[in-house]
Tab-separated table of C-alpha atoms and ligand atoms in Angstrom:
chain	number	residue	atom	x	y	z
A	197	UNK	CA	-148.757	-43.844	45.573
A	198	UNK	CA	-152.236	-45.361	45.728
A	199	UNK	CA	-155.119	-45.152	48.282
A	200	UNK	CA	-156.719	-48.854	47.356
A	201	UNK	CA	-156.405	-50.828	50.049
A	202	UNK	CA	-157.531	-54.732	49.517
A	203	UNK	CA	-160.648	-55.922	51.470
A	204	UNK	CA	-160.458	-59.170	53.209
A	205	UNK	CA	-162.320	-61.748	50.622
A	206	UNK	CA	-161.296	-59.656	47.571
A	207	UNK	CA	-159.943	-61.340	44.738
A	208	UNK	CA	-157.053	-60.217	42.441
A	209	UNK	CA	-155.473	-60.821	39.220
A	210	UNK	CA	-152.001	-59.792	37.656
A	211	UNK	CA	-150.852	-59.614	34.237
A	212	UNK	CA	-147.119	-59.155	33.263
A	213	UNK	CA	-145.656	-58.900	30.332
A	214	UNK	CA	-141.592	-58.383	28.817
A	215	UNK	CA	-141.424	-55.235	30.890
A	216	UNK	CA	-141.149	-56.904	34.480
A	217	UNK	CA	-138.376	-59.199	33.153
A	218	UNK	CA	-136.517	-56.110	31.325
A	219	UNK	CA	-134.705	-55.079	34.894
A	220	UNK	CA	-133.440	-59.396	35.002
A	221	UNK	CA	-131.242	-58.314	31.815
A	222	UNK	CA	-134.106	-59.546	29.370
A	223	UNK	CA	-134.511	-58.296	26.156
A	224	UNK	CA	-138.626	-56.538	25.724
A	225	UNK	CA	-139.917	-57.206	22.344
A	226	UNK	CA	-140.981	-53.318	21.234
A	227	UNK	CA	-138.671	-51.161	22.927
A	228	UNK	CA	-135.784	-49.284	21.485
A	229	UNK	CA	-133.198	-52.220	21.521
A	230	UNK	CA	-136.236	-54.733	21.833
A	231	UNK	CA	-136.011	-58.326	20.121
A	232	UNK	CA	-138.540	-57.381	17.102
A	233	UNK	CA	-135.415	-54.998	16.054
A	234	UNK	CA	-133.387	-57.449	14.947
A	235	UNK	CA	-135.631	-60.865	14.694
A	236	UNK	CA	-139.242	-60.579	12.298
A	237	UNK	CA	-141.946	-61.878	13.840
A	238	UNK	CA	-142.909	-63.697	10.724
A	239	UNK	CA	-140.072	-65.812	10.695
A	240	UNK	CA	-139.838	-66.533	13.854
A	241	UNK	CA	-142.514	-66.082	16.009
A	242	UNK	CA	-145.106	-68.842	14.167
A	243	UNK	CA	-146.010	-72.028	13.271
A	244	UNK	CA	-145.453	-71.264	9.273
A	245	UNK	CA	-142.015	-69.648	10.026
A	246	UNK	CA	-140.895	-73.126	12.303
A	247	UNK	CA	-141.761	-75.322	8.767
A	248	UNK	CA	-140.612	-73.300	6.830
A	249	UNK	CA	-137.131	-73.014	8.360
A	250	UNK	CA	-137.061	-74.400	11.836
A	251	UNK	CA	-133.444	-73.741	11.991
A	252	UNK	CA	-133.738	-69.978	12.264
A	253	UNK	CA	-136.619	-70.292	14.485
A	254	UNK	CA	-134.404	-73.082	16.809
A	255	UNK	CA	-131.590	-69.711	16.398
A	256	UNK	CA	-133.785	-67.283	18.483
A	257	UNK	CA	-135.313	-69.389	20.821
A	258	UNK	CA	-132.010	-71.232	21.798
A	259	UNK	CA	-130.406	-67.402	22.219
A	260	UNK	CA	-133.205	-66.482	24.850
A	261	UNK	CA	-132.887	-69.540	26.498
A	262	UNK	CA	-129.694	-69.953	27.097
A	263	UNK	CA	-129.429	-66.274	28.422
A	264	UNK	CA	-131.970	-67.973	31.346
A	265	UNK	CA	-129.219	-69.247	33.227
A	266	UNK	CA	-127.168	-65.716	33.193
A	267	UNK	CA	-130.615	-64.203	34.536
A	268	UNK	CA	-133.153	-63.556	37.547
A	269	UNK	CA	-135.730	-62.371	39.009
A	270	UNK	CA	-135.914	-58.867	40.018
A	271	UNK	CA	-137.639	-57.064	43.376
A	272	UNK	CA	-140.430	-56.759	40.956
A	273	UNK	CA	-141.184	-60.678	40.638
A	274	UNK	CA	-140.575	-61.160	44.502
A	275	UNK	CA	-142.812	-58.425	45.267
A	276	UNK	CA	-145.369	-60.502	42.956
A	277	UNK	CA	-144.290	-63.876	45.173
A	278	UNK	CA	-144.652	-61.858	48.754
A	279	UNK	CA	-147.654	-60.476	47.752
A	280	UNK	CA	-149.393	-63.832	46.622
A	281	UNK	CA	-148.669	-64.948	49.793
A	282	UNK	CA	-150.344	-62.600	51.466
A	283	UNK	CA	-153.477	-63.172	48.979
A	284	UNK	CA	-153.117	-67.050	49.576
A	285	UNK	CA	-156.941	-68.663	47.821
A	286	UNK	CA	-157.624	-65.161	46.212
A	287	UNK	CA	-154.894	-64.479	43.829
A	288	UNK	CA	-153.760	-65.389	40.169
A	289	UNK	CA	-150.957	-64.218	37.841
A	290	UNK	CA	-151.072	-64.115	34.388
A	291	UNK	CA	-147.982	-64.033	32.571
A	292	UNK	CA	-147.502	-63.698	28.831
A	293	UNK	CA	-143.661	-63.860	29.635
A	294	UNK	CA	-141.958	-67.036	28.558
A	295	UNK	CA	-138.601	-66.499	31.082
A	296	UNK	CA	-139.982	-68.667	33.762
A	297	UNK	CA	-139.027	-65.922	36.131
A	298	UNK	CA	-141.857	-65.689	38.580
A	299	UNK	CA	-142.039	-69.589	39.296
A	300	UNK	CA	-138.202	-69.103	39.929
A	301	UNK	CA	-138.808	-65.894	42.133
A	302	UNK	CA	-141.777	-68.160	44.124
A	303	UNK	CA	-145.217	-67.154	42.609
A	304	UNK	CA	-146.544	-70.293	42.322
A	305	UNK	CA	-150.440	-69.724	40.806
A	306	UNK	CA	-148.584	-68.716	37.293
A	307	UNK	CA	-150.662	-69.063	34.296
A	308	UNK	CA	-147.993	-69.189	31.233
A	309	UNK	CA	-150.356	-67.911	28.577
A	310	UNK	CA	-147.899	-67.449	25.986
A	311	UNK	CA	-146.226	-70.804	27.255
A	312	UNK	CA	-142.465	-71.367	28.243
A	313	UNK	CA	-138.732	-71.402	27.035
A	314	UNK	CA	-138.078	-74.164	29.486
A	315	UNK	CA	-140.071	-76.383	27.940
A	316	UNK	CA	-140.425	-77.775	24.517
A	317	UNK	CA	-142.344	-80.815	22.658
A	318	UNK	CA	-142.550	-82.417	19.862
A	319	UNK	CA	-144.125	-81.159	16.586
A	320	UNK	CA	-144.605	-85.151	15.186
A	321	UNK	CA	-145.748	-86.856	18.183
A	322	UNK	CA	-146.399	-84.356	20.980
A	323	UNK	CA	-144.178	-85.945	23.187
A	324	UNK	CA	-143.172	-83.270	26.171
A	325	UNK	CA	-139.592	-82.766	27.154
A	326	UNK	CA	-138.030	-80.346	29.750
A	327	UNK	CA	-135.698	-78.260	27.529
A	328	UNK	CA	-132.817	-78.669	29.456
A	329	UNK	CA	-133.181	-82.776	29.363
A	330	UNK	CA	-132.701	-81.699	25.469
A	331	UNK	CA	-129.327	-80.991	23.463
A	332	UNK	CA	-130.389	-77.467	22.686
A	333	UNK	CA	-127.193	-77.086	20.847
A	334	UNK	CA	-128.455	-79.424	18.344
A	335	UNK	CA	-129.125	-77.015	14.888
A	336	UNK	CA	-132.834	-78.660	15.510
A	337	UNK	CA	-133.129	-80.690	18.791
A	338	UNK	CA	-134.865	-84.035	17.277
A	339	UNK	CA	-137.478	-86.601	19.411
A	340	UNK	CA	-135.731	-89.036	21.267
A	341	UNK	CA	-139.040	-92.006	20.628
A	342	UNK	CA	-140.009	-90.636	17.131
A	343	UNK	CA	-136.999	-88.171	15.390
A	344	UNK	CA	-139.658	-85.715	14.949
A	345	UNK	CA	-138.389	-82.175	14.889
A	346	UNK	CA	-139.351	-80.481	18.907
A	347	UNK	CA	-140.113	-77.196	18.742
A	348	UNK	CA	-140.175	-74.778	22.191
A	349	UNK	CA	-143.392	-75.094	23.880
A	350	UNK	CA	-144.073	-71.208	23.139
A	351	UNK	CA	-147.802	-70.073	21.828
A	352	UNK	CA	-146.663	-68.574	18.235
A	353	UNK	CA	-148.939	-65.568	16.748
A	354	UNK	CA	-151.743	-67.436	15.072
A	355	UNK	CA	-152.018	-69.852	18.079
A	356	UNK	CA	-154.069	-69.984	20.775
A	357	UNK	CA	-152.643	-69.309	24.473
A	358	UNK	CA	-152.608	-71.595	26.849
A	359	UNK	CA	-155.049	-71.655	30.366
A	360	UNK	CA	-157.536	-68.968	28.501
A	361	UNK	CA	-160.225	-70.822	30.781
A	362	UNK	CA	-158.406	-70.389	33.976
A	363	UNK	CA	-158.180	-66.791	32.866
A	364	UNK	CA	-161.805	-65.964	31.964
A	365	UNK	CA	-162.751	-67.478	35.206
A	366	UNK	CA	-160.324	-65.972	37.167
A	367	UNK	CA	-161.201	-62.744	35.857
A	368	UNK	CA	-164.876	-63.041	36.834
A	369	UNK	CA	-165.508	-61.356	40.060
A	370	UNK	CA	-162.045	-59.870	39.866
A	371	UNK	CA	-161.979	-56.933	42.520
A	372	UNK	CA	-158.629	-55.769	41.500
A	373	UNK	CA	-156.893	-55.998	38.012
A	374	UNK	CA	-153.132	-55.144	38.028
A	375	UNK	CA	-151.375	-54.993	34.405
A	376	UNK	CA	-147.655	-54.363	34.700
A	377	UNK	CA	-144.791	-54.145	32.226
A	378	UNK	CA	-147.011	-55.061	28.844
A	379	UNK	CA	-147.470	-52.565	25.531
A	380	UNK	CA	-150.998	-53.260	25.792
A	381	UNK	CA	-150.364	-54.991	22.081
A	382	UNK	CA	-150.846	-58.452	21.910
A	383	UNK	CA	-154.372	-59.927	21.724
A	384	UNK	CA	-155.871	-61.682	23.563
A	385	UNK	CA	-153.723	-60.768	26.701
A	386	UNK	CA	-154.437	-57.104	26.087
A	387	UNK	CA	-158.041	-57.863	26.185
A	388	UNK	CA	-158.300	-58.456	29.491
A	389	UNK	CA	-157.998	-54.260	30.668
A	390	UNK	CA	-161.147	-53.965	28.801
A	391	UNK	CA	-162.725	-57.030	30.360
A	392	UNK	CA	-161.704	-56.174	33.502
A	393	UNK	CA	-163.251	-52.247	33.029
A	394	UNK	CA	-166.245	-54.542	31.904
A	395	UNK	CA	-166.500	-56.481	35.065
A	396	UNK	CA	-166.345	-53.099	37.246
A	397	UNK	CA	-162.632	-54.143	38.643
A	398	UNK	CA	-160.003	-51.359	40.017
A	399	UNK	CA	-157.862	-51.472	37.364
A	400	UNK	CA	-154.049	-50.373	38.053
A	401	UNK	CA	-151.295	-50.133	35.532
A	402	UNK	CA	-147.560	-49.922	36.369
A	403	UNK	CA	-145.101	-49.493	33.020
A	404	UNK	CA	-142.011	-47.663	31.778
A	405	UNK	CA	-144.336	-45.726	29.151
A	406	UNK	CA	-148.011	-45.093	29.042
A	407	UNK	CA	-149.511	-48.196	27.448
A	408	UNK	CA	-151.562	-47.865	24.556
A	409	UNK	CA	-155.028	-48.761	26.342
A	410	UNK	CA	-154.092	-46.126	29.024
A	411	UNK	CA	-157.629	-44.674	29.101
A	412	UNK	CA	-158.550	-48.016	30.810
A	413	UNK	CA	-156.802	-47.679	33.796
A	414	UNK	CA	-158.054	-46.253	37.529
A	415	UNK	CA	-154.446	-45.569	38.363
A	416	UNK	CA	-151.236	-45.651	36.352
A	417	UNK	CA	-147.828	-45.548	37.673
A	418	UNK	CA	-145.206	-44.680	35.380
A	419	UNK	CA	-141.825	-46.030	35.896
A	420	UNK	CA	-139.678	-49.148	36.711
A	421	UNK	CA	-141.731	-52.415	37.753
A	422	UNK	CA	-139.054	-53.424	39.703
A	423	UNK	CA	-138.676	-49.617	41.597
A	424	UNK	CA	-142.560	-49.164	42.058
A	425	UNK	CA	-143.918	-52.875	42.871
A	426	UNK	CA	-142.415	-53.214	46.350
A	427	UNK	CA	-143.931	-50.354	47.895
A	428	UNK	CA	-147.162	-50.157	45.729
A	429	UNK	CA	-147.741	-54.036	46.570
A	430	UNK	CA	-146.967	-53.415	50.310
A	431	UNK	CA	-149.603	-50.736	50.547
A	432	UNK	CA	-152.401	-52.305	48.562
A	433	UNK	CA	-151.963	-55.042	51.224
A	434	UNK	CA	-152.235	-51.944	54.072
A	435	UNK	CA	-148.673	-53.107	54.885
A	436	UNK	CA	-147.013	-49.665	54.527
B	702	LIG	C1	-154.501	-65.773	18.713
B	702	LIG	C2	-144.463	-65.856	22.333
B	702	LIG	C3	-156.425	-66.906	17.927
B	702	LIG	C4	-143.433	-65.431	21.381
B	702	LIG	C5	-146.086	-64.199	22.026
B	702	LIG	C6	-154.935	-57.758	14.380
B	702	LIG	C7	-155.526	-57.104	15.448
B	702	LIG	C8	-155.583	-57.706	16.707
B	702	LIG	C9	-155.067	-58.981	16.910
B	702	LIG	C10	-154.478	-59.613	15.848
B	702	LIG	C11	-154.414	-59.029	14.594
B	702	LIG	N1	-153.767	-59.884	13.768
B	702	LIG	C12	-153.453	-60.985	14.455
B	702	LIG	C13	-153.890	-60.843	15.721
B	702	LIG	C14	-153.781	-61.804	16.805
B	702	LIG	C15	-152.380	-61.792	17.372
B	702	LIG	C16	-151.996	-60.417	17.833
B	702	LIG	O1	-152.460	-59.952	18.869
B	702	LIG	N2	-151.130	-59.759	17.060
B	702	LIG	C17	-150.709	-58.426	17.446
B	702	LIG	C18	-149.213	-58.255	17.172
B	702	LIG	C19	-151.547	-57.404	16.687
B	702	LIG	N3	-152.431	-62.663	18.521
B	702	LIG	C20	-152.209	-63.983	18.358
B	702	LIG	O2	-151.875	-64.476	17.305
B	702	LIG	C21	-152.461	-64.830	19.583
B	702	LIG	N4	-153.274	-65.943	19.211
B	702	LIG	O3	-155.003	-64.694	18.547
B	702	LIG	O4	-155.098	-66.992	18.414
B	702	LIG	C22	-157.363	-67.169	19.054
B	702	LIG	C23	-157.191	-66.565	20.278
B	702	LIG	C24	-158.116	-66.813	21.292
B	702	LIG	C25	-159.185	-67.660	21.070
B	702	LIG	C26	-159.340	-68.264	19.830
B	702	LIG	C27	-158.443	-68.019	18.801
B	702	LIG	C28	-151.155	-65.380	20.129
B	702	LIG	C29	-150.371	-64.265	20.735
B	702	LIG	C30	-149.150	-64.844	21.415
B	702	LIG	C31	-147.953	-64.607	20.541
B	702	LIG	N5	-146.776	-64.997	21.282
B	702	LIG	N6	-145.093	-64.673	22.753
B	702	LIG	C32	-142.184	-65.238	22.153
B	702	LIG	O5	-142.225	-64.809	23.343
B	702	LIG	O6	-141.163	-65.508	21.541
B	702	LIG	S1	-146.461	-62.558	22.131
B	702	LIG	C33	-145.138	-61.687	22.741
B	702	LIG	O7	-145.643	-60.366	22.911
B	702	LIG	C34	-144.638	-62.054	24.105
B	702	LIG	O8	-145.330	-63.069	24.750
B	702	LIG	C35	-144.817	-60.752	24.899
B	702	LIG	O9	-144.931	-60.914	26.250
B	702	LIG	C36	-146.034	-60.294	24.261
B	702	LIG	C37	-146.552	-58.957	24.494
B	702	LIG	O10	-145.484	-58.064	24.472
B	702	LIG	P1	-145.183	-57.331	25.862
B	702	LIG	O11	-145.018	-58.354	26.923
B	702	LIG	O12	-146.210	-56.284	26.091
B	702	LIG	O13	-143.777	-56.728	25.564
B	702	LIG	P2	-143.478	-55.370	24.799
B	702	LIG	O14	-142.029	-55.334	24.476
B	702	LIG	O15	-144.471	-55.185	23.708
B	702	LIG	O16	-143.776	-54.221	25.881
B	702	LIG	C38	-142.965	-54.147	27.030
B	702	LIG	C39	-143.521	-53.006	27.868
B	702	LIG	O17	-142.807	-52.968	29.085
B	702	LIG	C40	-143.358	-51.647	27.209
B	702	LIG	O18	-144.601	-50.962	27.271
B	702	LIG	C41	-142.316	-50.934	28.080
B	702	LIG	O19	-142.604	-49.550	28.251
B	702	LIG	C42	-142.478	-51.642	29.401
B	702	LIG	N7	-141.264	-51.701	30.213
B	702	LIG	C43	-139.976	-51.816	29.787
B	702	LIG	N8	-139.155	-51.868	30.861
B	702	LIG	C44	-139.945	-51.806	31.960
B	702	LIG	C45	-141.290	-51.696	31.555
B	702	LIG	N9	-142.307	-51.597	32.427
B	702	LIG	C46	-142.001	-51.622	33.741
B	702	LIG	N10	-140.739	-51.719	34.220
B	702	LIG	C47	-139.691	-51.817	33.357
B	702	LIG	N11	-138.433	-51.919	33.854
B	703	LIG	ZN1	-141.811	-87.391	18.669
């Protein structure tokens, strides 16, 4: 599977995306029955779409998370949560999920780029809410102090992610670079292969098809996050 083993003192960084979550049951965004089939982006995946009809918007975000409580995480997120334990000081995870499954599965140094289904604010006056201290059901949940409309706290195209500090310096001095389960796609997230490349790390790729930026990777293993992590992790540690 791989001959890398990790040096004491080495640091490493993850990044998932949809495809480590699509063996929980959740929908990807750009494969065959993937969400951008039946939902456009443009009307509901940013900030213009939520003015313009924040019902719709409040439709598709309500669908995936409600399906959170009919979900979890796969061997593939608590591979991710073993293997940060074994990495304790020397580890992050960048996820541009939204499913909230690796804090549920134990990771615990979780940078939400994209942001999170289980949480939502408000568009007037900012004010944070937990979205399941909301009525979801509502046709567009409203601010209990100010009646503004809350929208999910979710980084829309057009937006800027969230931690992208945290990320650039976690990615300096990064010895290993894993990238599992993305389509390479969305910027900025699939800018960080090429920084990585840039910053001489060993850059390893696991994903049901070859990614776009394929060329970028040391290693890629093609298949099932959930089949390959376990075993790939466990030898990368020397464990196997
Ligand atoms: C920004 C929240 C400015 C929504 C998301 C033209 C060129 C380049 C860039 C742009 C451009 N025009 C506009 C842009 C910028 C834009 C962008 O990148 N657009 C793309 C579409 C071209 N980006 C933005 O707008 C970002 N903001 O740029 O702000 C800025 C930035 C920095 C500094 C200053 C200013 C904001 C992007 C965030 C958008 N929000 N999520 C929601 O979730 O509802 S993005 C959305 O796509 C999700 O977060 C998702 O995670 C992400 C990426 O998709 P993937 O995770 O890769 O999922 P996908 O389905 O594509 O692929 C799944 C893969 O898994 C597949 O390869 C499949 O083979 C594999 N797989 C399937 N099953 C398995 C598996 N692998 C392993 N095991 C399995 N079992
Ligand atoms: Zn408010």
């Amino acid at each position: 599977m791989t001959d890398y083993r990790i040096k004491p003192k080495e640091k490493v960084v993850v990044l998932t995306g949809a495809g480590i979550s699509a063996e929980s049951g959740i929908k990807t965004f750009r494969d065959e029955n993937g969400l951008w089939r039946n939902w456009k982006i443009e009307e509901v995946a940013s900030y213009d779409a939520f003015t313009q009809n924040p019902s719709l918007v409040w439709e598709f975000y309500r669908m995936r998370y409600l399906q959170l409580s009919e979900v979890s995480p796969n061997p593939a997120h608590h591979a991710l949560a073993e293997f940060e334990d074994k990495l304790a000081g020397r580890y992050t995870l960048i996820t541009q999920n939204v499913d909230g499954l690796h804090l549920e599965a134990g990771s615990r140094h979780v940078l939400e780029m994209h942001g999170s289904l289980r949480r939502t604010f408000c568009d007037n006056c900012g004010k944070k809410y937990a979205t399941n201290e909301i009525n979801v059901h509502e046709e567009v949940p409203e601010c209990k102090i100010c009646g503004g409309n809350l929208r999910p706290d979710i980084v829309w195209f057009g937006e800027i992610p969230y931690s992208l500090d945290k990320i650039e310096a976690a990615m300096q001095g990064c010895d290993l670079f894993l990238v599992i389960g993305t389509s390479g796609v969305v910027y900025p997230a699939a800018g960080l292969l090429s920084i990585a490349r840039s910053n001489n790390s060993y850059c390893i790729g696991v994903n049901l098809d070859a990614p776009s930026n394929l060329g970028l990777l040391n290693e890629f293993h093609q298949g099932k996050a959930g089949e390959i992590l376990p075993k790939l992790l466990n030898e990368l540690t020397g464990e196997f």
